Amino acid sequence: MQSTPQKRRTTYSFEFKKKAVELAKNARFIADVARKLKVPTANIFYWLKAEEEGRLVKLEKPKRRKPRHPGRRHKYKLEFRLAAVQRVKEIGSIAAVARELNVPDQTLHNWVEAEKAGKLEATISFSLEEIRALKVACLEQFHKLEAMHSKENKETMKHVISAKQKLSRFQT
């Protein structure tokens, strides 16, 4: 059995609708205008009513944001995901929070479900002793880099000092 092809919905520009409304207002029969413009009569009646009620206005399409890296999945930080789930709990609507944060509804739904199941947590966790040991090791590496590159490359040193300052702010 062959299926019949679906007829695509026709969209009309604001200017076309305005022209149709003006012609319909001045015409004796709306059906004549519909035939002339090759538009269903019901559309013209709908546009006339919308114009009377002030609903026939030009709407701007929202601009679609281009993905930063087409074809690659976006990774969200754990803090962001937890805050989004908390916001859903406060508001009670996944769709509203998804629009607010510009996140796909399904993604936010998955985070909420993962949080309910207790799976929305950091995948890597370190003990306080491990963090302190890593911090000490990093600071030692920074001191070695400072000694090696202090005279050679000032640009490298800027990055080393910046990273060292960030690490120093991290309290253990």
Short mmCIF file of N, CA and C in Angstrom, two decimals:
data_model
loop_
_atom_site.label_atom_id
_atom_site.label_comp_id
_atom_site.label_asym_id
_atom_site.label_seq_id
_atom_site.Cartn_x
_atom_site.Cartn_y
_atom_site.Cartn_z
N MET A 1 0.84 -1.18 0.00
CA MET A 1 0.00 0.00 0.00
C MET A 1 0.89 1.24 0.00
N GLN A 2 0.62 2.12 -0.93
CA GLN A 2 1.39 3.34 -1.03
C GLN A 2 0.76 4.43 -0.19
N SER A 3 1.59 5.15 0.50
CA SER A 3 1.07 6.27 1.29
C SER A 3 1.13 7.53 0.44
N THR A 4 0.14 8.36 0.64
CA THR A 4 0.13 9.63 -0.10
C THR A 4 1.08 10.60 0.56
N PRO A 5 1.79 11.38 -0.24
CA PRO A 5 2.74 12.33 0.37
C PRO A 5 1.99 13.39 1.18
N GLN A 6 2.56 13.72 2.32
CA GLN A 6 1.97 14.74 3.19
C GLN A 6 2.11 16.10 2.53
N LYS A 7 1.04 16.87 2.56
CA LYS A 7 1.07 18.22 2.02
C LYS A 7 1.76 19.12 3.02
N ARG A 8 2.72 19.87 2.57
CA ARG A 8 3.47 20.76 3.46
C ARG A 8 2.65 21.98 3.80
N ARG A 9 2.77 22.41 5.00
CA ARG A 9 2.06 23.60 5.45
C ARG A 9 2.69 24.83 4.82
N THR A 10 1.86 25.70 4.26
CA THR A 10 2.35 26.90 3.61
C THR A 10 2.41 28.03 4.63
N THR A 11 3.52 28.74 4.64
CA THR A 11 3.62 29.92 5.50
C THR A 11 3.61 31.15 4.63
N TYR A 12 2.92 32.16 5.08
CA TYR A 12 2.77 33.39 4.33
C TYR A 12 3.48 34.52 5.07
N SER A 13 4.08 35.40 4.32
CA SER A 13 4.79 36.52 4.93
C SER A 13 3.78 37.51 5.51
N PHE A 14 4.28 38.34 6.40
CA PHE A 14 3.44 39.37 7.01
C PHE A 14 2.90 40.32 5.95
N GLU A 15 3.76 40.68 5.00
CA GLU A 15 3.36 41.60 3.94
C GLU A 15 2.23 41.01 3.10
N PHE A 16 2.33 39.70 2.80
CA PHE A 16 1.29 39.03 2.02
C PHE A 16 -0.05 39.04 2.77
N LYS A 17 0.02 38.76 4.07
CA LYS A 17 -1.20 38.75 4.88
C LYS A 17 -1.83 40.14 4.91
N LYS A 18 -1.00 41.17 5.09
CA LYS A 18 -1.50 42.55 5.11
C LYS A 18 -2.17 42.90 3.79
N LYS A 19 -1.55 42.49 2.68
CA LYS A 19 -2.11 42.76 1.36
C LYS A 19 -3.46 42.05 1.21
N ALA A 20 -3.52 40.80 1.66
CA ALA A 20 -4.76 40.02 1.57
C ALA A 20 -5.87 40.68 2.39
N VAL A 21 -5.54 41.17 3.57
CA VAL A 21 -6.53 41.83 4.43
C VAL A 21 -7.04 43.10 3.76
N GLU A 22 -6.14 43.89 3.21
CA GLU A 22 -6.56 45.13 2.54
C GLU A 22 -7.46 44.84 1.34
N LEU A 23 -7.09 43.83 0.54
CA LEU A 23 -7.92 43.47 -0.60
C LEU A 23 -9.30 42.96 -0.14
N ALA A 24 -9.31 42.19 0.94
CA ALA A 24 -10.57 41.63 1.44
C ALA A 24 -11.48 42.73 1.97
N LYS A 25 -10.90 43.75 2.60
CA LYS A 25 -11.71 44.86 3.13
C LYS A 25 -12.38 45.64 2.00
N ASN A 26 -11.69 45.75 0.87
CA ASN A 26 -12.22 46.54 -0.24
C ASN A 26 -13.03 45.70 -1.24
N ALA A 27 -12.99 44.37 -1.10
CA ALA A 27 -13.66 43.51 -2.06
C ALA A 27 -15.11 43.26 -1.65
N ARG A 28 -15.90 42.89 -2.64
CA ARG A 28 -17.31 42.57 -2.36
C ARG A 28 -17.41 41.17 -1.77
N PHE A 29 -16.62 40.22 -2.33
CA PHE A 29 -16.64 38.84 -1.85
C PHE A 29 -15.21 38.41 -1.47
N ILE A 30 -15.08 37.87 -0.29
CA ILE A 30 -13.77 37.40 0.17
C ILE A 30 -13.31 36.21 -0.66
N ALA A 31 -14.25 35.40 -1.11
CA ALA A 31 -13.89 34.23 -1.92
C ALA A 31 -13.17 34.64 -3.20
N ASP A 32 -13.55 35.78 -3.77
CA ASP A 32 -12.88 36.28 -4.99
C ASP A 32 -11.41 36.61 -4.70
N VAL A 33 -11.19 37.24 -3.55
CA VAL A 33 -9.80 37.58 -3.14
C VAL A 33 -9.01 36.30 -2.93
N ALA A 34 -9.63 35.33 -2.27
CA ALA A 34 -8.95 34.06 -2.01
C ALA A 34 -8.56 33.37 -3.31
N ARG A 35 -9.46 33.37 -4.27
CA ARG A 35 -9.17 32.76 -5.57
C ARG A 35 -8.03 33.51 -6.27
N LYS A 36 -8.09 34.82 -6.23
CA LYS A 36 -7.08 35.63 -6.89
C LYS A 36 -5.69 35.39 -6.29
N LEU A 37 -5.62 35.28 -4.96
CA LEU A 37 -4.33 35.08 -4.27
C LEU A 37 -3.95 33.61 -4.12
N LYS A 38 -4.88 32.71 -4.52
CA LYS A 38 -4.65 31.26 -4.39
C LYS A 38 -4.38 30.88 -2.94
N VAL A 39 -5.29 31.33 -2.08
CA VAL A 39 -5.20 31.09 -0.64
C VAL A 39 -6.56 30.56 -0.19
N PRO A 40 -6.59 29.65 0.79
CA PRO A 40 -7.89 29.21 1.31
C PRO A 40 -8.67 30.39 1.90
N THR A 41 -9.96 30.37 1.68
CA THR A 41 -10.83 31.45 2.17
C THR A 41 -10.74 31.56 3.69
N ALA A 42 -10.64 30.42 4.36
CA ALA A 42 -10.56 30.41 5.83
C ALA A 42 -9.37 31.22 6.33
N ASN A 43 -8.26 31.17 5.60
CA ASN A 43 -7.08 31.94 6.02
C ASN A 43 -7.37 33.43 6.01
N ILE A 44 -8.04 33.88 4.96
CA ILE A 44 -8.34 35.31 4.87
C ILE A 44 -9.28 35.72 5.99
N PHE A 45 -10.30 34.91 6.29
CA PHE A 45 -11.19 35.22 7.41
C PHE A 45 -10.40 35.28 8.72
N TYR A 46 -9.49 34.34 8.90
CA TYR A 46 -8.66 34.31 10.11
C TYR A 46 -7.80 35.56 10.21
N TRP A 47 -7.19 35.97 9.11
CA TRP A 47 -6.33 37.15 9.11
C TRP A 47 -7.14 38.42 9.36
N LEU A 48 -8.34 38.47 8.80
CA LEU A 48 -9.21 39.64 9.05
C LEU A 48 -9.54 39.76 10.53
N LYS A 49 -9.91 38.63 11.13
CA LYS A 49 -10.25 38.63 12.56
C LYS A 49 -9.03 39.00 13.40
N ALA A 50 -7.89 38.44 13.04
CA ALA A 50 -6.65 38.73 13.78
C ALA A 50 -6.30 40.21 13.68
N GLU A 51 -6.52 40.80 12.51
CA GLU A 51 -6.22 42.22 12.33
C GLU A 51 -7.16 43.09 13.16
N GLU A 52 -8.44 42.70 13.22
CA GLU A 52 -9.40 43.44 14.04
C GLU A 52 -9.03 43.40 15.52
N GLU A 53 -8.53 42.26 15.95
CA GLU A 53 -8.16 42.09 17.36
C GLU A 53 -6.75 42.57 17.67
N GLY A 54 -6.04 43.03 16.66
CA GLY A 54 -4.68 43.53 16.87
C GLY A 54 -3.64 42.44 16.98
N ARG A 55 -3.98 41.24 16.51
CA ARG A 55 -3.04 40.12 16.59
C ARG A 55 -2.24 39.92 15.31
N LEU A 56 -2.57 40.62 14.27
CA LEU A 56 -1.84 40.48 13.01
C LEU A 56 -0.66 41.45 13.03
N VAL A 57 0.42 40.99 13.62
CA VAL A 57 1.62 41.81 13.76
C VAL A 57 2.81 41.04 13.19
N LYS A 58 3.80 41.78 12.80
CA LYS A 58 5.00 41.15 12.26
C LYS A 58 5.81 40.59 13.42
N LEU A 59 6.06 39.29 13.39
CA LEU A 59 6.84 38.65 14.44
C LEU A 59 8.24 38.36 13.93
N GLU A 60 9.20 38.69 14.74
CA GLU A 60 10.59 38.40 14.40
C GLU A 60 10.89 36.98 14.83
N LYS A 61 11.52 36.23 13.96
CA LYS A 61 11.93 34.88 14.34
C LYS A 61 13.12 35.00 15.28
N PRO A 62 13.13 34.20 16.36
CA PRO A 62 14.30 34.26 17.23
C PRO A 62 15.53 33.75 16.50
N LYS A 63 16.63 34.43 16.71
CA LYS A 63 17.85 34.03 16.04
C LYS A 63 18.38 32.75 16.68
N ARG A 64 18.72 31.79 15.83
CA ARG A 64 19.26 30.53 16.33
C ARG A 64 20.75 30.71 16.58
N ARG A 65 21.16 30.24 17.71
CA ARG A 65 22.55 30.34 18.07
C ARG A 65 23.33 29.23 17.39
N LYS A 66 24.46 29.58 16.76
CA LYS A 66 25.29 28.56 16.14
C LYS A 66 26.05 27.83 17.23
N PRO A 67 26.15 26.51 17.12
CA PRO A 67 26.94 25.78 18.11
C PRO A 67 28.41 26.16 18.00
N ARG A 68 29.07 26.19 19.12
CA ARG A 68 30.48 26.57 19.12
C ARG A 68 31.32 25.56 18.34
N HIS A 69 31.01 24.29 18.51
CA HIS A 69 31.74 23.23 17.83
C HIS A 69 30.71 22.30 17.20
N PRO A 70 30.34 22.54 15.96
CA PRO A 70 29.31 21.71 15.32
C PRO A 70 29.70 20.24 15.34
N GLY A 71 28.74 19.42 15.68
CA GLY A 71 28.98 17.98 15.69
C GLY A 71 29.56 17.45 16.98
N ARG A 72 29.90 18.33 17.90
CA ARG A 72 30.46 17.87 19.18
C ARG A 72 29.45 18.10 20.27
N ARG A 73 29.42 17.19 21.21
CA ARG A 73 28.51 17.32 22.33
C ARG A 73 29.00 18.40 23.29
N HIS A 74 28.05 19.11 23.87
CA HIS A 74 28.39 20.15 24.85
C HIS A 74 28.51 19.50 26.22
N LYS A 75 29.56 19.81 26.95
CA LYS A 75 29.73 19.26 28.29
C LYS A 75 29.46 20.36 29.30
N TYR A 76 28.61 20.06 30.26
CA TYR A 76 28.25 21.03 31.28
C TYR A 76 28.97 20.67 32.58
N LYS A 77 29.40 21.69 33.30
CA LYS A 77 30.08 21.46 34.58
C LYS A 77 29.08 20.93 35.60
N LEU A 78 29.60 20.18 36.55
CA LEU A 78 28.76 19.58 37.58
C LEU A 78 28.01 20.65 38.37
N GLU A 79 28.67 21.76 38.68
CA GLU A 79 28.02 22.83 39.44
C GLU A 79 26.82 23.38 38.68
N PHE A 80 26.98 23.53 37.37
CA PHE A 80 25.89 24.03 36.54
C PHE A 80 24.72 23.05 36.55
N ARG A 81 25.03 21.76 36.40
CA ARG A 81 23.97 20.74 36.39
C ARG A 81 23.23 20.70 37.71
N LEU A 82 23.98 20.77 38.81
CA LEU A 82 23.34 20.74 40.14
C LEU A 82 22.47 21.99 40.35
N ALA A 83 22.96 23.15 39.91
CA ALA A 83 22.19 24.38 40.04
C ALA A 83 20.92 24.31 39.19
N ALA A 84 21.02 23.73 38.00
CA ALA A 84 19.86 23.60 37.13
C ALA A 84 18.80 22.69 37.76
N VAL A 85 19.24 21.59 38.34
CA VAL A 85 18.31 20.66 39.00
C VAL A 85 17.66 21.36 40.19
N GLN A 86 18.43 22.12 40.94
CA GLN A 86 17.88 22.86 42.08
C GLN A 86 16.83 23.86 41.61
N ARG A 87 17.11 24.53 40.49
CA ARG A 87 16.16 25.50 39.93
C ARG A 87 14.86 24.82 39.50
N VAL A 88 14.97 23.61 38.94
CA VAL A 88 13.78 22.84 38.56
C VAL A 88 12.95 22.53 39.81
N LYS A 89 13.63 22.19 40.91
CA LYS A 89 12.91 21.90 42.16
C LYS A 89 12.18 23.15 42.66
N GLU A 90 12.81 24.31 42.51
CA GLU A 90 12.20 25.56 42.96
C GLU A 90 10.99 25.94 42.12
N ILE A 91 11.17 25.91 40.79
CA ILE A 91 10.12 26.35 39.88
C ILE A 91 9.09 25.26 39.64
N GLY A 92 9.56 24.02 39.46
CA GLY A 92 8.65 22.92 39.21
C GLY A 92 8.42 22.63 37.74
N SER A 93 9.12 23.34 36.85
CA SER A 93 8.92 23.14 35.42
C SER A 93 10.26 22.97 34.72
N ILE A 94 10.45 21.79 34.14
CA ILE A 94 11.69 21.52 33.42
C ILE A 94 11.78 22.40 32.17
N ALA A 95 10.66 22.54 31.47
CA ALA A 95 10.66 23.32 30.22
C ALA A 95 11.04 24.78 30.48
N ALA A 96 10.49 25.37 31.55
CA ALA A 96 10.78 26.77 31.85
C ALA A 96 12.25 26.97 32.19
N VAL A 97 12.81 26.07 32.98
CA VAL A 97 14.22 26.18 33.36
C VAL A 97 15.11 25.94 32.14
N ALA A 98 14.71 25.00 31.29
CA ALA A 98 15.49 24.72 30.08
C ALA A 98 15.56 25.95 29.18
N ARG A 99 14.43 26.64 29.01
CA ARG A 99 14.43 27.87 28.21
C ARG A 99 15.29 28.94 28.87
N GLU A 100 15.17 29.06 30.18
CA GLU A 100 15.91 30.08 30.93
C GLU A 100 17.42 29.88 30.81
N LEU A 101 17.86 28.61 30.87
CA LEU A 101 19.29 28.30 30.85
C LEU A 101 19.81 27.95 29.45
N ASN A 102 18.92 27.94 28.46
CA ASN A 102 19.30 27.59 27.09
C ASN A 102 19.92 26.20 27.01
N VAL A 103 19.21 25.24 27.62
CA VAL A 103 19.63 23.84 27.66
C VAL A 103 18.49 23.01 27.08
N PRO A 104 18.77 21.96 26.31
CA PRO A 104 17.69 21.12 25.80
C PRO A 104 16.85 20.51 26.93
N ASP A 105 15.52 20.45 26.72
CA ASP A 105 14.61 19.91 27.73
C ASP A 105 15.02 18.51 28.17
N GLN A 106 15.33 17.66 27.18
CA GLN A 106 15.65 16.27 27.50
C GLN A 106 16.91 16.16 28.33
N THR A 107 17.87 17.01 28.06
CA THR A 107 19.11 17.00 28.83
C THR A 107 18.82 17.33 30.29
N LEU A 108 18.02 18.37 30.50
CA LEU A 108 17.67 18.76 31.86
C LEU A 108 16.85 17.66 32.55
N HIS A 109 15.95 17.04 31.80
CA HIS A 109 15.17 15.93 32.34
C HIS A 109 16.09 14.80 32.80
N ASN A 110 17.11 14.49 31.99
CA ASN A 110 18.08 13.44 32.34
C ASN A 110 18.82 13.79 33.63
N TRP A 111 19.18 15.07 33.80
CA TRP A 111 19.87 15.48 35.02
C TRP A 111 18.97 15.31 36.23
N VAL A 112 17.70 15.68 36.10
CA VAL A 112 16.75 15.56 37.21
C VAL A 112 16.61 14.09 37.60
N GLU A 113 16.47 13.21 36.61
CA GLU A 113 16.33 11.78 36.87
C GLU A 113 17.60 11.22 37.51
N ALA A 114 18.75 11.65 37.02
CA ALA A 114 20.03 11.20 37.58
C ALA A 114 20.17 11.66 39.03
N GLU A 115 19.71 12.86 39.32
CA GLU A 115 19.79 13.38 40.69
C GLU A 115 18.88 12.58 41.61
N LYS A 116 17.69 12.22 41.12
CA LYS A 116 16.78 11.40 41.93
C LYS A 116 17.39 10.04 42.24
N ALA A 117 18.12 9.49 41.26
CA ALA A 117 18.75 8.18 41.45
C ALA A 117 20.07 8.28 42.19
N GLY A 118 20.51 9.50 42.51
CA GLY A 118 21.76 9.69 43.24
C GLY A 118 22.99 9.55 42.37
N LYS A 119 22.83 9.70 41.07
CA LYS A 119 23.95 9.53 40.14
C LYS A 119 24.50 10.83 39.59
N LEU A 120 23.95 11.95 39.99
CA LEU A 120 24.43 13.24 39.50
C LEU A 120 25.47 13.78 40.47
N GLU A 121 26.66 13.23 40.37
CA GLU A 121 27.76 13.62 41.25
C GLU A 121 29.03 13.65 40.43
N ALA A 122 30.06 14.17 41.01
CA ALA A 122 31.35 14.17 40.33
C ALA A 122 31.82 12.73 40.18
N THR A 123 32.34 12.40 39.02
CA THR A 123 32.77 11.03 38.78
C THR A 123 34.11 10.75 39.45
N ILE A 124 34.90 11.78 39.67
CA ILE A 124 36.19 11.60 40.33
C ILE A 124 36.15 12.33 41.67
N SER A 125 36.51 11.61 42.72
CA SER A 125 36.56 12.26 44.03
C SER A 125 37.88 11.91 44.71
N PHE A 126 38.44 12.90 45.37
CA PHE A 126 39.71 12.74 46.05
C PHE A 126 39.51 13.02 47.52
N SER A 127 40.31 12.35 48.32
CA SER A 127 40.28 12.65 49.76
C SER A 127 41.06 13.94 49.99
N LEU A 128 40.90 14.52 51.16
CA LEU A 128 41.59 15.77 51.48
C LEU A 128 43.10 15.58 51.45
N GLU A 129 43.57 14.44 51.91
CA GLU A 129 45.01 14.16 51.91
C GLU A 129 45.55 14.09 50.48
N GLU A 130 44.78 13.46 49.58
CA GLU A 130 45.21 13.36 48.18
C GLU A 130 45.27 14.74 47.53
N ILE A 131 44.30 15.59 47.85
CA ILE A 131 44.29 16.94 47.29
C ILE A 131 45.50 17.72 47.78
N ARG A 132 45.81 17.61 49.08
CA ARG A 132 46.97 18.31 49.63
C ARG A 132 48.26 17.83 48.98
N ALA A 133 48.37 16.53 48.77
CA ALA A 133 49.57 15.97 48.14
C ALA A 133 49.70 16.47 46.70
N LEU A 134 48.59 16.53 45.97
CA LEU A 134 48.62 17.04 44.60
C LEU A 134 49.01 18.51 44.58
N LYS A 135 48.50 19.27 45.53
CA LYS A 135 48.82 20.70 45.59
C LYS A 135 50.31 20.90 45.85
N VAL A 136 50.87 20.13 46.77
CA VAL A 136 52.31 20.23 47.07
C VAL A 136 53.13 19.87 45.84
N ALA A 137 52.72 18.79 45.14
CA ALA A 137 53.45 18.36 43.95
C ALA A 137 53.39 19.43 42.86
N CYS A 138 52.25 20.04 42.69
CA CYS A 138 52.10 21.10 41.69
C CYS A 138 52.97 22.30 42.03
N LEU A 139 52.96 22.70 43.30
CA LEU A 139 53.78 23.85 43.71
C LEU A 139 55.26 23.57 43.49
N GLU A 140 55.68 22.33 43.73
CA GLU A 140 57.08 21.98 43.48
C GLU A 140 57.41 22.12 41.99
N GLN A 141 56.49 21.66 41.13
CA GLN A 141 56.70 21.78 39.69
C GLN A 141 56.76 23.25 39.27
N PHE A 142 55.92 24.09 39.86
CA PHE A 142 55.94 25.52 39.55
C PHE A 142 57.28 26.13 39.93
N HIS A 143 57.81 25.74 41.09
CA HIS A 143 59.11 26.29 41.52
C HIS A 143 60.21 25.88 40.54
N LYS A 144 60.17 24.63 40.07
CA LYS A 144 61.17 24.17 39.10
C LYS A 144 61.05 24.96 37.80
N LEU A 145 59.81 25.16 37.33
CA LEU A 145 59.60 25.92 36.09
C LEU A 145 60.07 27.36 36.23
N GLU A 146 59.81 27.95 37.40
CA GLU A 146 60.26 29.32 37.64
C GLU A 146 61.77 29.40 37.57
N ALA A 147 62.43 28.43 38.16
CA ALA A 147 63.89 28.44 38.16
C ALA A 147 64.45 28.26 36.74
N MET A 148 63.80 27.38 35.95
CA MET A 148 64.28 27.10 34.59
C MET A 148 64.01 28.25 33.61
N HIS A 149 62.83 28.85 33.72
CA HIS A 149 62.39 29.79 32.68
C HIS A 149 62.38 31.25 33.11
N SER A 150 62.84 31.56 34.29
CA SER A 150 62.73 32.94 34.76
C SER A 150 63.47 33.91 33.85
N LYS A 151 64.59 33.50 33.31
CA LYS A 151 65.37 34.42 32.49
C LYS A 151 65.08 34.24 31.00
N GLU A 152 64.65 33.03 30.59
CA GLU A 152 64.50 32.72 29.17
C GLU A 152 63.24 33.32 28.53
N ASN A 153 62.09 33.00 29.09
CA ASN A 153 60.85 33.33 28.39
C ASN A 153 59.85 33.96 29.36
N LYS A 154 59.65 35.26 29.21
CA LYS A 154 58.76 35.98 30.11
C LYS A 154 57.30 35.56 29.90
N GLU A 155 56.91 35.23 28.65
CA GLU A 155 55.52 34.83 28.37
C GLU A 155 55.17 33.53 29.08
N THR A 156 56.08 32.57 29.06
CA THR A 156 55.86 31.30 29.77
C THR A 156 55.72 31.57 31.26
N MET A 157 56.52 32.45 31.76
CA MET A 157 56.48 32.76 33.20
C MET A 157 55.14 33.36 33.60
N LYS A 158 54.53 34.17 32.72
CA LYS A 158 53.23 34.75 33.04
C LYS A 158 52.22 33.65 33.28
N HIS A 159 52.24 32.61 32.41
CA HIS A 159 51.30 31.50 32.55
C HIS A 159 51.58 30.69 33.82
N VAL A 160 52.86 30.47 34.10
CA VAL A 160 53.24 29.70 35.29
C VAL A 160 52.81 30.44 36.55
N ILE A 161 53.06 31.74 36.61
CA ILE A 161 52.70 32.53 37.80
C ILE A 161 51.19 32.59 37.95
N SER A 162 50.47 32.75 36.84
CA SER A 162 49.01 32.78 36.89
C SER A 162 48.46 31.46 37.43
N ALA A 163 48.97 30.34 36.93
CA ALA A 163 48.50 29.03 37.40
C ALA A 163 48.86 28.83 38.87
N LYS A 164 50.02 29.29 39.27
CA LYS A 164 50.45 29.15 40.66
C LYS A 164 49.55 29.96 41.58
N GLN A 165 49.18 31.17 41.17
CA GLN A 165 48.29 32.01 41.98
C GLN A 165 46.91 31.36 42.14
N LYS A 166 46.42 30.78 41.04
CA LYS A 166 45.12 30.10 41.10
C LYS A 166 45.19 28.92 42.07
N LEU A 167 46.27 28.17 42.01
CA LEU A 167 46.42 27.02 42.89
C LEU A 167 46.55 27.47 44.34
N SER A 168 47.22 28.60 44.58
CA SER A 168 47.40 29.09 45.95
C SER A 168 46.08 29.51 46.57
N ARG A 169 45.15 29.99 45.75
CA ARG A 169 43.83 30.40 46.26
C ARG A 169 43.00 29.20 46.71
N PHE A 170 43.35 28.02 46.18
CA PHE A 170 42.59 26.82 46.53
C PHE A 170 42.96 26.40 47.95
N GLN A 171 42.00 26.49 48.85
CA GLN A 171 42.26 26.19 50.27
C GLN A 171 42.07 24.70 50.53
N THR A 172 43.03 24.11 51.28
CA THR A 172 42.90 22.71 51.67
C THR A 172 42.95 22.59 53.16
#
